[in-house]
C-alpha positions as CSV (number, residue, x, y, z in Angstrom):
1,M,7.1,0.2,12.7
2,K,5.0,3.0,11.5
3,I,3.3,3.3,8.1
4,A,1.4,6.2,6.5
5,A,-1.6,5.3,4.4
6,A,-2.7,8.1,2.0
7,G,-5.5,8.3,-0.5
8,D,-8.9,6.8,-0.8
9,N,-11.5,6.0,1.8
10,C,-15.2,5.2,1.4
11,I,-18.2,3.6,3.0
12,D,-18.7,0.1,1.5
13,W,-22.4,0.0,1.1
14,Y,-24.1,-3.4,0.8
15,D,-27.2,-2.6,-1.3
16,E,-29.0,-5.8,-0.5
17,A,-28.5,-5.5,3.3
18,E,-28.9,-1.7,3.2
19,T,-25.9,-1.3,5.5
20,G,-22.4,0.0,5.2
21,Y,-18.9,-0.4,6.6
22,P,-15.9,1.9,6.6
23,G,-13.4,1.0,4.0
24,G,-11.2,2.0,1.1
25,N,-7.8,0.7,0.1
26,A,-5.6,3.1,2.0
27,V,-7.9,3.1,5.1
28,N,-8.0,-0.6,5.2
29,V,-4.3,-1.1,5.0
30,A,-3.8,1.4,8.0
31,V,-6.4,-0.5,10.1
32,Y,-5.0,-3.9,9.3
33,F,-1.4,-2.8,10.0
34,K,-2.6,-1.6,13.4
35,R,-4.3,-5.0,13.9
36,L,-0.9,-6.6,13.3
37,G,0.7,-4.6,16.1
38,G,2.2,-1.7,14.1
39,E,1.5,2.0,14.1
40,A,-0.4,3.6,11.3
41,S,-1.8,7.0,10.1
42,Y,-4.3,7.8,7.4
43,T,-4.3,11.0,5.3
44,G,-7.3,11.8,3.2
45,A,-10.7,13.5,3.3
46,V,-14.4,12.9,4.2
47,G,-17.5,15.0,3.9
48,P,-19.5,16.6,6.7
49,D,-22.1,13.9,6.6
50,D,-23.1,10.8,8.6
51,H,-20.7,8.6,6.6
52,G,-17.8,10.9,7.3
53,T,-18.6,10.8,11.0
54,I,-18.8,7.0,11.0
55,L,-15.5,6.7,9.2
56,R,-13.7,9.2,11.4
57,S,-15.0,7.6,14.6
58,A,-14.2,4.1,13.4
59,L,-10.6,5.0,12.6
60,L,-10.2,6.6,16.0
61,Y,-11.6,3.5,17.7
62,K,-9.1,1.3,15.8
63,G,-6.2,3.5,17.0
64,V,-5.2,5.0,13.6
65,D,-3.7,8.5,13.6
66,I,-6.2,10.8,11.8
67,T,-4.5,14.1,12.4
68,H,-4.4,14.6,8.7
69,L,-7.9,13.4,7.9
70,Y,-9.8,16.5,6.6
71,T,-13.5,17.3,6.4
72,L,-14.3,19.0,3.1
73,P,-17.5,20.3,1.7
74,G,-19.3,17.5,-0.2
75,Q,-20.1,13.9,0.2
76,T,-18.0,11.1,1.7
77,A,-17.1,8.5,-0.9
78,V,-19.3,5.4,-1.3
79,T,-18.7,2.1,-3.0
80,H,-21.7,-0.1,-3.7
81,V,-21.0,-3.8,-2.9
82,A,-22.7,-7.1,-3.4
83,V,-21.5,-10.5,-2.2
84,K,-22.0,-13.7,-4.1
85,E,-20.7,-17.0,-2.7
86,G,-18.3,-15.2,-0.5
87,D,-16.8,-13.0,-3.3
88,R,-17.4,-9.3,-3.3
89,I,-18.7,-7.7,-6.4
90,F,-18.2,-3.9,-6.7
91,G,-20.9,-1.7,-8.2
92,A,-21.0,2.1,-8.6
93,Y,-18.4,4.2,-7.0
94,E,-19.3,7.7,-5.8
95,E,-16.0,9.4,-5.3
96,G,-17.3,12.5,-3.4
97,V,-14.7,14.8,-1.8
98,M,-11.8,12.5,-2.6
99,G,-12.2,13.4,-6.3
100,D,-10.5,16.7,-5.6
101,F,-8.2,15.8,-2.7
102,D,-4.5,16.3,-2.9
103,L,-1.6,16.4,-0.5
104,Q,-0.3,19.7,0.8
105,A,3.3,20.5,1.9
106,T,2.3,19.9,5.6
107,D,0.9,16.5,4.7
108,I,4.1,15.5,2.9
109,D,6.2,16.5,5.8
110,F,3.9,14.4,8.0
111,L,4.2,11.4,5.8
112,C,8.0,11.6,5.9
113,D,7.9,11.0,9.6
114,H,7.0,7.3,8.9
115,D,8.9,4.2,7.8
116,L,6.9,3.7,4.7
117,V,3.9,5.3,2.8
118,V,1.3,3.2,0.9
119,T,-1.3,4.5,-1.5
120,G,-3.2,3.1,-4.5
121,C,-4.9,3.8,-7.7
122,W,-8.1,5.2,-6.2
123,G,-6.2,7.8,-4.2
124,H,-4.8,9.7,-7.2
125,L,-1.6,10.5,-5.3
126,E,1.0,8.6,-7.5
127,H,2.5,12.0,-8.7
128,H,3.8,12.5,-5.2
129,L,5.7,9.1,-4.9
130,A,8.9,10.4,-6.6
131,G,9.3,13.3,-4.2
132,L,8.6,11.0,-1.2
133,K,11.3,8.6,-2.3
134,Q,13.7,11.4,-2.8
135,R,13.2,12.3,0.8
136,G,14.2,8.7,1.8
137,L,10.8,7.2,2.4
138,Q,10.0,3.6,1.3
139,T,6.9,3.5,-0.9
140,A,4.2,1.0,-1.8
141,Y,1.4,1.2,-4.4
142,D,-1.7,-0.9,-5.1
143,A,-2.7,-0.9,-8.7
144,S,-5.8,-3.0,-8.0
145,T,-6.7,-5.0,-11.2
146,D,-5.0,-2.7,-13.7
147,P,-1.2,-2.6,-13.5
148,N,-1.0,-1.0,-17.0
149,S,-3.0,2.1,-16.3
150,P,-1.4,5.5,-16.8
151,A,-1.4,6.0,-13.0
152,A,0.2,2.6,-12.4
153,Y,2.9,3.4,-15.0
154,L,3.7,6.6,-13.2
155,A,3.7,5.0,-9.8
156,A,5.9,2.1,-10.7
157,A,8.9,4.2,-11.4
158,S,8.9,5.5,-7.8
159,T,7.5,2.5,-6.0
160,D,9.5,0.0,-3.9
161,Y,6.6,-2.5,-3.5
162,F,4.1,-2.7,-6.4
163,F,1.0,-4.7,-5.6
164,Y,-1.8,-5.8,-8.0
165,S,-4.6,-8.3,-8.2
166,A,-3.8,-10.6,-11.2
167,Q,-6.5,-11.4,-13.6
168,S,-4.8,-14.6,-14.9
169,P,-3.3,-17.6,-13.1
170,D,0.4,-18.2,-12.5
171,G,2.0,-19.1,-15.9
172,P,4.2,-17.6,-18.6
173,E,1.7,-14.8,-19.4
174,L,1.5,-13.6,-15.8
175,R,5.3,-13.9,-15.3
176,K,6.0,-11.9,-18.4
177,Q,3.6,-9.2,-17.2
178,M,5.3,-9.1,-13.8
179,A,8.8,-8.9,-15.5
180,N,7.6,-5.9,-17.6
181,I,6.3,-4.1,-14.5
182,K,9.6,-4.8,-12.7
183,A,11.5,-3.2,-15.6
184,R,9.6,0.1,-14.8
185,G,11.4,0.4,-11.5
186,P,9.8,-1.3,-8.5
187,R,12.0,-3.3,-6.1
188,L,9.4,-6.0,-5.8
189,V,6.3,-6.8,-7.9
190,I,3.6,-8.6,-5.9
191,A,0.6,-10.3,-7.6
192,T,-2.2,-11.6,-5.5
193,L,-4.0,-14.6,-7.0
194,G,-7.1,-15.1,-4.9
195,E,-7.5,-18.8,-3.9
196,S,-4.1,-19.5,-5.6
197,G,-2.2,-17.4,-3.2
198,S,0.4,-14.9,-4.4
199,L,3.5,-14.5,-6.6
200,V,6.4,-12.1,-6.1
201,F,9.1,-11.2,-8.6
202,D,12.3,-9.7,-7.4
203,G,14.0,-9.3,-10.8
204,T,15.8,-12.7,-10.5
205,E,13.4,-15.2,-9.0
206,Y,9.7,-15.8,-8.7
207,H,8.5,-16.6,-5.2
208,Q,5.2,-18.6,-4.7
209,Y,3.1,-18.8,-1.7
210,G,-0.4,-20.4,-1.1
211,I,-3.2,-19.4,1.2
212,V,-4.1,-20.0,4.8
213,P,-7.3,-22.1,4.8
214,C,-10.3,-20.5,6.5
215,E,-14.1,-20.3,6.3
216,A,-14.6,-17.5,3.8
217,V,-17.6,-15.2,4.5
218,D,-16.7,-12.1,2.5
219,S,-13.5,-11.3,0.5
220,L,-13.8,-7.6,0.9
221,G,-10.5,-6.2,2.2
222,A,-8.6,-9.5,1.8
223,G,-6.2,-8.0,-0.7
224,D,-5.6,-4.9,1.6
225,S,-5.0,-7.3,4.5
226,Y,-2.4,-9.1,2.5
227,I,-0.6,-5.8,1.7
228,A,-0.6,-4.9,5.4
229,G,0.9,-8.3,6.4
230,F,3.5,-8.2,3.6
231,L,4.6,-4.7,4.5
232,K,4.9,-5.7,8.2
233,G,7.4,-8.4,7.0
234,I,9.3,-5.9,4.9
235,L,9.7,-3.5,7.9
236,L,10.8,-6.4,10.0
237,D,13.4,-7.1,7.3
238,L,12.1,-10.7,6.8
239,P,12.8,-12.8,3.7
240,I,10.3,-12.5,0.9
241,I,8.6,-15.8,1.5
242,D,8.0,-14.9,5.1
243,C,6.5,-11.5,4.1
244,M,4.1,-13.5,1.8
245,A,3.2,-15.8,4.7
246,L,2.3,-12.8,6.9
247,G,0.2,-11.4,4.0
248,A,-1.6,-14.7,3.7
249,E,-2.3,-15.0,7.4
250,S,-3.6,-11.5,7.6
251,A,-5.9,-12.0,4.6
252,S,-7.4,-15.2,6.1
253,M,-8.4,-13.3,9.2
254,T,-10.4,-10.8,7.1
255,L,-12.1,-13.4,5.0
256,E,-13.8,-14.8,8.0
257,Y,-16.2,-11.9,8.6
258,K,-18.5,-9.5,6.7
259,G,-17.1,-6.2,5.7
260,A,-13.6,-5.0,5.5
261,W,-13.2,-4.5,9.2
């Protein structure tokens, strides 16, 4: 099993503690997939600063393939984070060099040497998903909290597994929203529901799964952990409910410590 994560990276900077941890949606999924026993690469860019050095070194230490991690003039991305009662609260986001990053032909060839590619709304790479699918690659996309953004609309048409963090509980409103997203083209629509678990729509049936109880310290990275676990199940050709269980188990591990990883 080998996934390619492409798009955003950052240093998650905890203002109150004045300390930072490597993170970012795509980076996190790559690291968590490695934690689960798979192989993963990350494609993106950092700046020639201390944060870039920290992120590059951390990914190497975790065993992620960073042969397509570039150093570009400018600043490594930074996300300002606060934690309140175990829940992370995002502040300002300084996009840095990732603001102008895009895939080149050699990067696309590299991605196609994987079983699946995953990206998200902060990576700004949704315009590449159609071409990647045409080359036979499975695709996954994380829309974060906005599945109706222009980027998410574009991504959905070329995404096999469309993830987002739902802002409403399970019920008729959420299920209608998921059905509308499914009509745009994804094979599966996966909504994470925080303490209420997750919900998956396959076009016919809604699948529900709860959480794995744990002592929550920091929710940063929990959603990305879920994605990694779910995608591992997909690549193992497991039933949907078992993919959801792997996602929940992976998320519970991340909830028990501070920082994404």
